[in-house]
Tab-separated table of C-alpha atoms (C1' of nucleotides) in Angstrom:
chain	number	residue	atom	x	y	z
A	28	UNK	CA	-122.623	65.669	118.226
A	29	UNK	CA	-120.360	67.264	115.648
A	30	UNK	CA	-116.797	68.017	116.779
A	31	UNK	CA	-116.583	71.067	119.054
A	32	UNK	CA	-113.719	73.293	117.868
A	33	UNK	CA	-110.936	73.622	120.390
A	34	UNK	CA	-111.864	70.450	122.239
A	35	UNK	CA	-109.415	67.559	122.338
A	36	UNK	CA	-111.191	64.298	121.514
A	37	UNK	CA	-108.114	62.169	122.076
A	38	UNK	CA	-108.589	58.543	121.185
A	39	UNK	CA	-112.174	59.105	120.106
A	40	UNK	CA	-111.168	60.845	116.895
A	41	UNK	CA	-109.554	57.721	115.509
A	42	UNK	CA	-112.188	55.186	116.543
A	43	UNK	CA	-114.382	53.597	113.932
A	44	UNK	CA	-116.966	53.064	116.649
A	45	UNK	CA	-117.076	56.754	117.504
A	46	UNK	CA	-117.419	57.789	113.851
A	47	UNK	CA	-120.291	55.351	113.590
A	48	UNK	CA	-121.916	56.828	116.660
A	49	UNK	CA	-121.661	60.352	115.320
A	50	UNK	CA	-123.127	59.298	111.995
A	51	UNK	CA	-125.987	57.481	113.627
A	52	UNK	CA	-126.788	60.406	115.882
A	53	UNK	CA	-126.990	62.677	112.854
A	54	UNK	CA	-129.200	60.221	110.993
A	55	UNK	CA	-131.547	59.890	113.955
A	56	UNK	CA	-132.071	63.636	114.013
A	57	UNK	CA	-132.694	63.565	110.294
A	58	UNK	CA	-135.145	60.709	110.593
A	59	UNK	CA	-137.168	62.649	113.138
A	60	UNK	CA	-137.206	65.681	110.883
A	61	UNK	CA	-138.359	63.585	107.937
A	62	UNK	CA	-141.188	61.989	109.961
A	63	UNK	CA	-142.035	64.899	112.242
A	64	UNK	CA	-145.748	64.860	111.439
A	65	UNK	CA	-146.166	61.349	112.838
A	66	UNK	CA	-145.240	60.035	116.269
A	67	UNK	CA	-142.774	57.560	114.896
A	68	UNK	CA	-139.235	56.357	115.595
A	69	UNK	CA	-136.816	54.120	113.733
A	70	UNK	CA	-137.831	50.965	115.638
A	71	UNK	CA	-141.527	51.720	115.197
A	72	UNK	CA	-141.026	52.297	111.506
A	73	UNK	CA	-139.043	49.088	111.091
A	74	UNK	CA	-141.758	47.124	112.895
A	75	UNK	CA	-144.454	48.497	110.585
A	76	UNK	CA	-142.458	47.535	107.501
A	77	UNK	CA	-141.754	44.038	108.798
A	78	UNK	CA	-145.386	43.403	109.689
A	79	UNK	CA	-146.555	44.780	106.342
A	80	UNK	CA	-144.207	42.570	104.358
A	81	UNK	CA	-144.790	39.487	106.501
A	82	UNK	CA	-148.495	39.374	107.388
A	83	UNK	CA	-149.187	37.126	110.348
A	84	UNK	CA	-145.665	37.649	111.716
A	85	UNK	CA	-145.410	36.411	115.277
A	86	UNK	CA	-144.343	38.809	118.026
A	87	UNK	CA	-141.334	36.750	118.930
A	88	UNK	CA	-140.009	36.688	115.386
A	89	UNK	CA	-140.521	40.439	115.124
A	90	UNK	CA	-138.407	40.786	118.246
A	91	UNK	CA	-135.734	38.493	116.861
A	92	UNK	CA	-135.512	40.451	113.626
A	93	UNK	CA	-135.150	43.688	115.551
A	94	UNK	CA	-132.751	42.397	118.188
A	95	UNK	CA	-135.321	42.753	120.973
A	96	UNK	CA	-136.265	40.642	123.946
A	97	UNK	CA	-139.778	39.156	123.938
A	98	UNK	CA	-140.898	41.790	126.401
A	99	UNK	CA	-139.637	44.550	124.154
A	100	UNK	CA	-141.493	43.166	121.165
A	101	UNK	CA	-144.586	43.054	123.352
A	102	UNK	CA	-144.349	46.719	124.320
A	103	UNK	CA	-143.664	47.801	120.782
A	104	UNK	CA	-146.645	45.797	119.521
A	105	UNK	CA	-148.821	47.156	122.332
A	106	UNK	CA	-147.977	50.687	121.304
A	107	UNK	CA	-148.603	50.123	117.588
A	108	UNK	CA	-151.852	48.423	118.477
A	109	UNK	CA	-152.933	51.336	120.695
A	110	UNK	CA	-152.343	53.700	117.772
A	111	UNK	CA	-154.709	51.586	115.705
A	112	UNK	CA	-152.027	50.608	113.193
A	113	UNK	CA	-151.442	46.953	114.075
A	114	UNK	CA	-153.829	44.236	115.183
A	115	UNK	CA	-153.227	40.896	116.826
A	116	UNK	CA	-155.065	37.934	115.326
A	117	UNK	CA	-154.914	34.347	116.496
A	118	UNK	CA	-152.153	32.446	114.756
A	119	UNK	CA	-153.730	29.567	112.847
A	120	UNK	CA	-151.145	26.939	113.786
A	121	UNK	CA	-150.218	27.792	117.388
A	122	UNK	CA	-152.683	28.868	120.044
A	123	UNK	CA	-149.903	30.509	122.081
A	124	UNK	CA	-148.980	32.949	119.323
A	125	UNK	CA	-150.414	36.020	117.743
A	126	UNK	CA	-150.255	36.779	114.058
A	127	UNK	CA	-149.599	40.474	113.554
A	128	UNK	CA	-151.277	42.421	110.772
A	129	UNK	CA	-151.491	46.039	109.714
A	130	UNK	CA	-154.907	47.654	109.954
A	131	UNK	CA	-156.157	49.716	106.996
A	132	UNK	CA	-155.072	52.837	108.892
A	133	UNK	CA	-151.658	51.255	109.435
A	134	UNK	CA	-151.328	50.563	105.734
A	135	UNK	CA	-152.240	54.132	104.846
A	136	UNK	CA	-149.747	55.488	107.349
A	137	UNK	CA	-146.968	53.190	106.186
A	138	UNK	CA	-147.399	54.248	102.565
A	139	UNK	CA	-146.733	57.853	103.559
A	140	UNK	CA	-143.906	56.943	105.920
A	141	UNK	CA	-142.148	54.808	103.340
A	142	UNK	CA	-142.269	57.608	100.819
A	143	UNK	CA	-140.816	60.096	103.304
A	144	UNK	CA	-138.126	57.752	104.599
A	145	UNK	CA	-137.081	56.557	101.149
A	146	UNK	CA	-136.772	60.122	99.897
A	147	UNK	CA	-134.770	61.070	102.981
A	148	UNK	CA	-132.426	58.130	102.464
A	149	UNK	CA	-131.962	58.823	98.755
A	150	UNK	CA	-131.041	62.427	99.535
A	151	UNK	CA	-128.404	61.186	101.980
A	152	UNK	CA	-126.900	58.797	99.470
A	153	UNK	CA	-126.864	61.578	96.872
A	154	UNK	CA	-125.105	63.893	99.311
A	155	UNK	CA	-122.441	61.253	99.838
A	156	UNK	CA	-121.747	61.133	96.135
A	157	UNK	CA	-119.666	58.230	94.953
A	158	UNK	CA	-118.984	57.095	98.532
A	159	UNK	CA	-122.647	56.250	99.078
A	160	UNK	CA	-122.925	52.719	97.704
A	161	UNK	CA	-119.547	51.685	99.118
A	162	UNK	CA	-120.602	52.934	102.555
A	163	UNK	CA	-123.686	50.783	102.589
A	164	UNK	CA	-121.733	47.692	101.560
A	165	UNK	CA	-119.099	48.343	104.204
A	166	UNK	CA	-121.745	48.868	106.903
A	167	UNK	CA	-123.418	45.576	106.119
A	168	UNK	CA	-120.039	43.878	106.238
A	169	UNK	CA	-119.305	45.579	109.544
A	170	UNK	CA	-122.571	44.367	111.080
A	171	UNK	CA	-121.742	40.787	110.111
A	172	UNK	CA	-118.098	41.005	111.147
A	173	UNK	CA	-118.774	42.557	114.540
A	174	UNK	CA	-121.536	40.131	115.460
A	175	UNK	CA	-119.769	37.075	114.110
A	176	UNK	CA	-116.377	37.792	115.647
A	177	UNK	CA	-116.540	39.177	119.183
A	178	UNK	CA	-113.141	40.715	119.718
A	179	UNK	CA	-112.398	40.440	123.389
B	14	UNK	CA	-130.246	42.269	114.577
B	15	UNK	CA	-128.771	40.302	111.700
B	16	UNK	CA	-131.157	39.444	108.861
B	17	UNK	CA	-133.545	36.609	109.731
B	18	UNK	CA	-133.634	34.126	106.841
B	19	UNK	CA	-137.022	33.868	105.197
B	20	UNK	CA	-138.202	37.247	106.445
B	21	UNK	CA	-139.005	39.974	103.936
B	22	UNK	CA	-137.395	43.256	105.019
B	23	UNK	CA	-138.912	45.241	102.158
B	24	UNK	CA	-137.686	48.790	101.995
B	25	UNK	CA	-135.388	48.338	104.995
B	26	UNK	CA	-132.895	46.248	103.043
B	27	UNK	CA	-131.996	49.144	100.771
B	28	UNK	CA	-131.832	51.906	103.372
B	29	UNK	CA	-128.506	53.377	104.333
B	30	UNK	CA	-130.062	54.319	107.659
B	31	UNK	CA	-131.030	50.722	108.393
B	32	UNK	CA	-127.585	49.381	107.481
B	33	UNK	CA	-126.134	51.969	109.851
B	34	UNK	CA	-128.482	50.868	112.599
B	35	UNK	CA	-127.542	47.221	112.164
B	36	UNK	CA	-123.854	48.068	112.249
B	37	UNK	CA	-124.199	50.207	115.342
B	38	UNK	CA	-126.190	47.551	117.141
B	39	UNK	CA	-123.433	45.025	116.424
B	40	UNK	CA	-120.733	47.435	117.588
B	41	UNK	CA	-122.595	48.176	120.812
B	42	UNK	CA	-122.689	44.496	121.659
B	43	UNK	CA	-119.003	44.276	120.874
B	44	UNK	CA	-118.207	47.301	122.997
B	45	UNK	CA	-119.943	45.708	125.969
B	46	UNK	CA	-118.023	42.498	125.463
B	47	UNK	CA	-114.736	44.399	125.283
B	48	UNK	CA	-115.470	46.325	128.493
B	49	UNK	CA	-117.444	43.690	130.361
B	50	UNK	CA	-115.321	43.889	133.509
B	51	UNK	CA	-116.252	47.537	134.105
B	52	UNK	CA	-119.728	49.080	134.375
B	53	UNK	CA	-119.183	51.282	131.375
B	54	UNK	CA	-121.064	52.314	128.233
B	55	UNK	CA	-120.093	54.226	125.112
B	56	UNK	CA	-121.320	57.597	126.449
B	57	UNK	CA	-119.607	57.032	129.790
B	58	UNK	CA	-116.387	56.109	128.054
B	59	UNK	CA	-116.541	59.149	125.768
B	60	UNK	CA	-117.116	61.427	128.756
B	61	UNK	CA	-114.074	60.034	130.558
B	62	UNK	CA	-111.877	60.595	127.502
B	63	UNK	CA	-113.137	64.144	127.004
B	64	UNK	CA	-112.605	65.078	130.638
B	65	UNK	CA	-109.150	63.496	130.651
B	66	UNK	CA	-108.035	65.375	127.555
B	67	UNK	CA	-109.637	68.660	128.587
B	68	UNK	CA	-109.116	69.077	132.329
B	69	UNK	CA	-111.482	71.633	133.817
B	70	UNK	CA	-114.072	70.972	131.104
B	71	UNK	CA	-117.423	72.508	132.059
B	72	UNK	CA	-120.500	70.301	132.260
B	73	UNK	CA	-122.311	72.245	129.588
B	74	UNK	CA	-119.508	71.894	127.095
B	75	UNK	CA	-119.297	68.179	127.806
B	76	UNK	CA	-122.991	67.971	127.009
B	77	UNK	CA	-122.543	69.948	123.818
B	78	UNK	CA	-119.713	67.711	122.631
B	79	UNK	CA	-121.835	64.637	123.279
B	80	UNK	CA	-125.086	65.979	121.889
B	81	UNK	CA	-126.736	66.012	125.313
B	82	UNK	CA	-129.043	68.432	127.057
B	83	UNK	CA	-127.660	70.147	130.177
B	84	UNK	CA	-129.714	67.842	132.352
B	85	UNK	CA	-128.240	64.814	130.624
B	86	UNK	CA	-124.703	66.045	131.140
B	87	UNK	CA	-125.584	66.546	134.798
B	88	UNK	CA	-126.805	62.979	135.247
B	89	UNK	CA	-123.803	61.571	133.445
B	90	UNK	CA	-121.428	63.638	135.562
B	91	UNK	CA	-123.302	62.664	138.730
B	92	UNK	CA	-122.872	59.019	137.880
B	93	UNK	CA	-119.157	59.293	137.064
B	94	UNK	CA	-118.695	61.267	140.249
B	95	UNK	CA	-120.518	58.657	142.312
B	96	UNK	CA	-118.145	55.998	140.935
B	97	UNK	CA	-115.240	58.088	142.186
B	98	UNK	CA	-113.831	58.636	138.703
B	99	UNK	CA	-114.662	62.319	138.160
B	100	UNK	CA	-114.673	65.264	140.507
B	101	UNK	CA	-116.231	68.701	140.261
B	102	UNK	CA	-113.998	71.624	141.140
B	103	UNK	CA	-114.938	75.283	141.097
B	104	UNK	CA	-114.251	76.833	137.723
B	105	UNK	CA	-111.761	79.662	138.205
B	106	UNK	CA	-113.449	82.132	135.869
B	107	UNK	CA	-117.176	81.542	136.386
B	108	UNK	CA	-118.810	80.898	139.739
B	109	UNK	CA	-121.789	79.230	138.065
B	110	UNK	CA	-119.719	76.514	136.461
B	111	UNK	CA	-117.858	73.441	137.530
B	112	UNK	CA	-114.547	72.356	136.110
B	113	UNK	CA	-114.504	68.590	135.649
B	114	UNK	CA	-111.392	66.529	136.397
B	115	UNK	CA	-110.535	62.848	136.543
B	116	UNK	CA	-109.604	61.487	139.939
B	117	UNK	CA	-106.512	59.261	140.216
B	118	UNK	CA	-108.857	56.251	140.184
B	119	UNK	CA	-110.507	57.659	137.075
B	120	UNK	CA	-107.163	57.983	135.360
B	121	UNK	CA	-106.199	54.431	136.220
B	122	UNK	CA	-109.522	53.134	134.931
B	123	UNK	CA	-109.321	55.129	131.722
B	124	UNK	CA	-105.873	53.793	130.891
B	125	UNK	CA	-107.239	50.251	130.977
B	126	UNK	CA	-110.417	51.181	129.126
B	127	UNK	CA	-108.547	52.954	126.364
B	128	UNK	CA	-106.322	49.966	125.812
B	129	UNK	CA	-109.310	47.616	125.592
B	130	UNK	CA	-111.368	49.881	123.356
B	131	UNK	CA	-108.480	50.704	121.024
B	132	UNK	CA	-107.644	47.027	120.601
B	133	UNK	CA	-111.276	46.210	119.938
B	134	UNK	CA	-111.489	48.959	117.312
B	135	UNK	CA	-108.271	47.923	115.612
B	136	UNK	CA	-109.537	44.362	115.359
B	137	UNK	CA	-112.691	45.618	113.696
B	138	UNK	CA	-110.789	47.677	111.160
B	139	UNK	CA	-108.555	44.701	110.447
B	140	UNK	CA	-111.599	42.498	109.893
B	141	UNK	CA	-112.913	45.000	107.365
B	142	UNK	CA	-109.723	44.758	105.370
B	143	UNK	CA	-109.223	47.384	102.726
B	144	UNK	CA	-112.718	48.793	103.307
B	145	UNK	CA	-111.819	49.918	106.824
B	146	UNK	CA	-110.221	53.317	106.267
B	147	UNK	CA	-112.747	54.271	103.561
B	148	UNK	CA	-115.608	53.397	105.873
B	149	UNK	CA	-114.369	55.732	108.574
B	150	UNK	CA	-113.959	58.594	106.117
B	151	UNK	CA	-117.428	58.022	104.693
B	152	UNK	CA	-118.975	57.904	108.179
B	153	UNK	CA	-117.434	61.201	109.151
B	154	UNK	CA	-118.678	62.699	105.926
B	155	UNK	CA	-122.126	61.266	106.584
B	156	UNK	CA	-122.287	62.810	110.057
B	157	UNK	CA	-121.478	66.225	108.624
B	158	UNK	CA	-123.787	65.882	105.639
B	159	UNK	CA	-126.788	64.690	107.629
B	160	UNK	CA	-126.462	67.337	110.313
B	161	UNK	CA	-125.712	70.153	107.895
B	162	UNK	CA	-128.440	69.376	105.408
B	163	UNK	CA	-131.744	68.341	106.977
B	164	UNK	CA	-133.596	66.661	104.175
B	165	UNK	CA	-137.305	67.207	104.785
C	18	DT	C1'	-131.758	89.441	130.362
C	19	DA	C1'	-128.962	85.313	129.278
C	20	DT	C1'	-126.416	81.413	130.923
C	21	DT	C1'	-124.959	77.434	134.157
C	22	DG	C1'	-126.315	74.134	136.742
C	23	DT	C1'	-130.102	71.898	139.438
C	24	DT	C1'	-134.550	69.677	140.568
C	25	DA	C1'	-138.631	67.314	139.370
C	26	DT	C1'	-140.767	64.698	136.189
C	27	DA	C1'	-141.678	61.810	132.225
C	28	DC	C1'	-141.121	58.963	128.168
C	29	DT	C1'	-138.604	55.629	125.138
C	30	DC	C1'	-135.976	51.693	124.833
C	31	DT	C1'	-134.501	47.711	126.736
C	32	DA	C1'	-133.691	44.062	130.151
C	33	DT	C1'	-134.625	40.378	133.942
C	34	DA	C1'	-137.620	37.440	136.498
C	35	DA	C1'	-141.725	35.156	137.545
C	36	DC	C1'	-146.073	33.754	135.656
C	37	DT	C1'	-149.843	31.460	132.405
C	38	DA	C1'	-151.256	28.909	128.624
C	39	DT	C1'	-150.029	25.883	125.182
C	40	DA	C1'	-146.903	22.610	122.675
D	5	DT	C1'	-139.973	20.237	129.639
D	6	DA	C1'	-139.781	23.996	126.320
D	7	DT	C1'	-141.870	27.911	124.083
D	8	DA	C1'	-145.053	32.290	123.281
D	9	DG	C1'	-146.664	35.744	125.327
D	10	DT	C1'	-147.624	38.505	129.573
D	11	DT	C1'	-146.946	41.106	133.923
D	12	DA	C1'	-144.220	43.624	137.047
D	13	DT	C1'	-140.332	46.036	137.717
D	14	DA	C1'	-136.026	48.403	136.871
D	15	DG	C1'	-132.411	50.998	134.796
D	16	DA	C1'	-130.057	53.742	131.043
D	17	DG	C1'	-130.639	57.475	128.165
D	18	DT	C1'	-132.770	61.516	127.047
D	19	DA	C1'	-136.052	65.295	127.195
D	20	DT	C1'	-138.940	69.463	129.011
D	21	DA	C1'	-140.071	72.890	132.396
D	22	DA	C1'	-139.391	75.655	136.327
D	23	DC	C1'	-135.973	77.359	139.447
D	24	DA	C1'	-131.610	79.610	141.791
D	25	DA	C1'	-127.332	81.714	141.360
D	26	DT	C1'	-124.390	84.252	138.636
D	27	DA	C1'	-122.952	86.871	134.460
DNA sequence: TATTGTTATACTCTATAACTATA
DNA sequence: TATAGTTATAGAGTATAACAATA
């Protein structure tokens, strides 16, 4: 998605939103390179981390954290479960809910994934030099600002 | 996708890639709010701008600019054509190719869209205050760095 | 032989709506 | 009556593979 020489991008060139889109596209490609040996994606990775750090997490809360509808959290959980990485156990306090947990295989996988993803991210921040930390701060601010203050 | 209080995000909290994802998610929602009266999306909007600024643009080059496969550029063009916003004309120099052009209706639509999107983007930059311009520069750098230097 | 666009197909991500079981 | 999860379905976005026409 890098700029094609000779093409006029008009308004797009000045838009913060378009710069963000380009950056995210590039990072997606990088993420897939860094995790090529597993059948993983950014949402799948995020779900594994969240379940690992919050054992017994309910499906609905996983969806909320990831900005997904209930049905999306269901499909994601189904897939992770089919891979043998996540299991559903009865939630102790609510018979309607599941508590999600990593399986031993899921924990082993996540350890490798986290190492690969963290290294990948550190290399990016290094490549950005002194702009790296400021970028992260500004992005977090942007996420809050955009969500909190719908413009139109 | 904002942080859920009480939830442990582990590694995710420190990742540049995750901050980027949160920011993009928020901007997507904002984009849809800003363009709610038309059935538009960021890729559709970008395609309209590119075709408007580069009349006679071939489908393949549109795909390249947007990071799409040929078949994706085809579907996108089909859709814009079905809305009556884009038309395919024979390319003068290559009988295999189409030259893409906006219709009068497409031009009228784009004028309104550009106004809405530009206003939305300006409001975002304003909300970021003095971090705004630096963020855009850093994002453009990030897109180049990530694409140019695959990490793993 | 390579390229442009097309067709057919499929998978991921995500949503809506209607449903069941439980609170 | 509201909530958690499920089922069925659909649509956007994107890909691969095989194909026709043209270069």
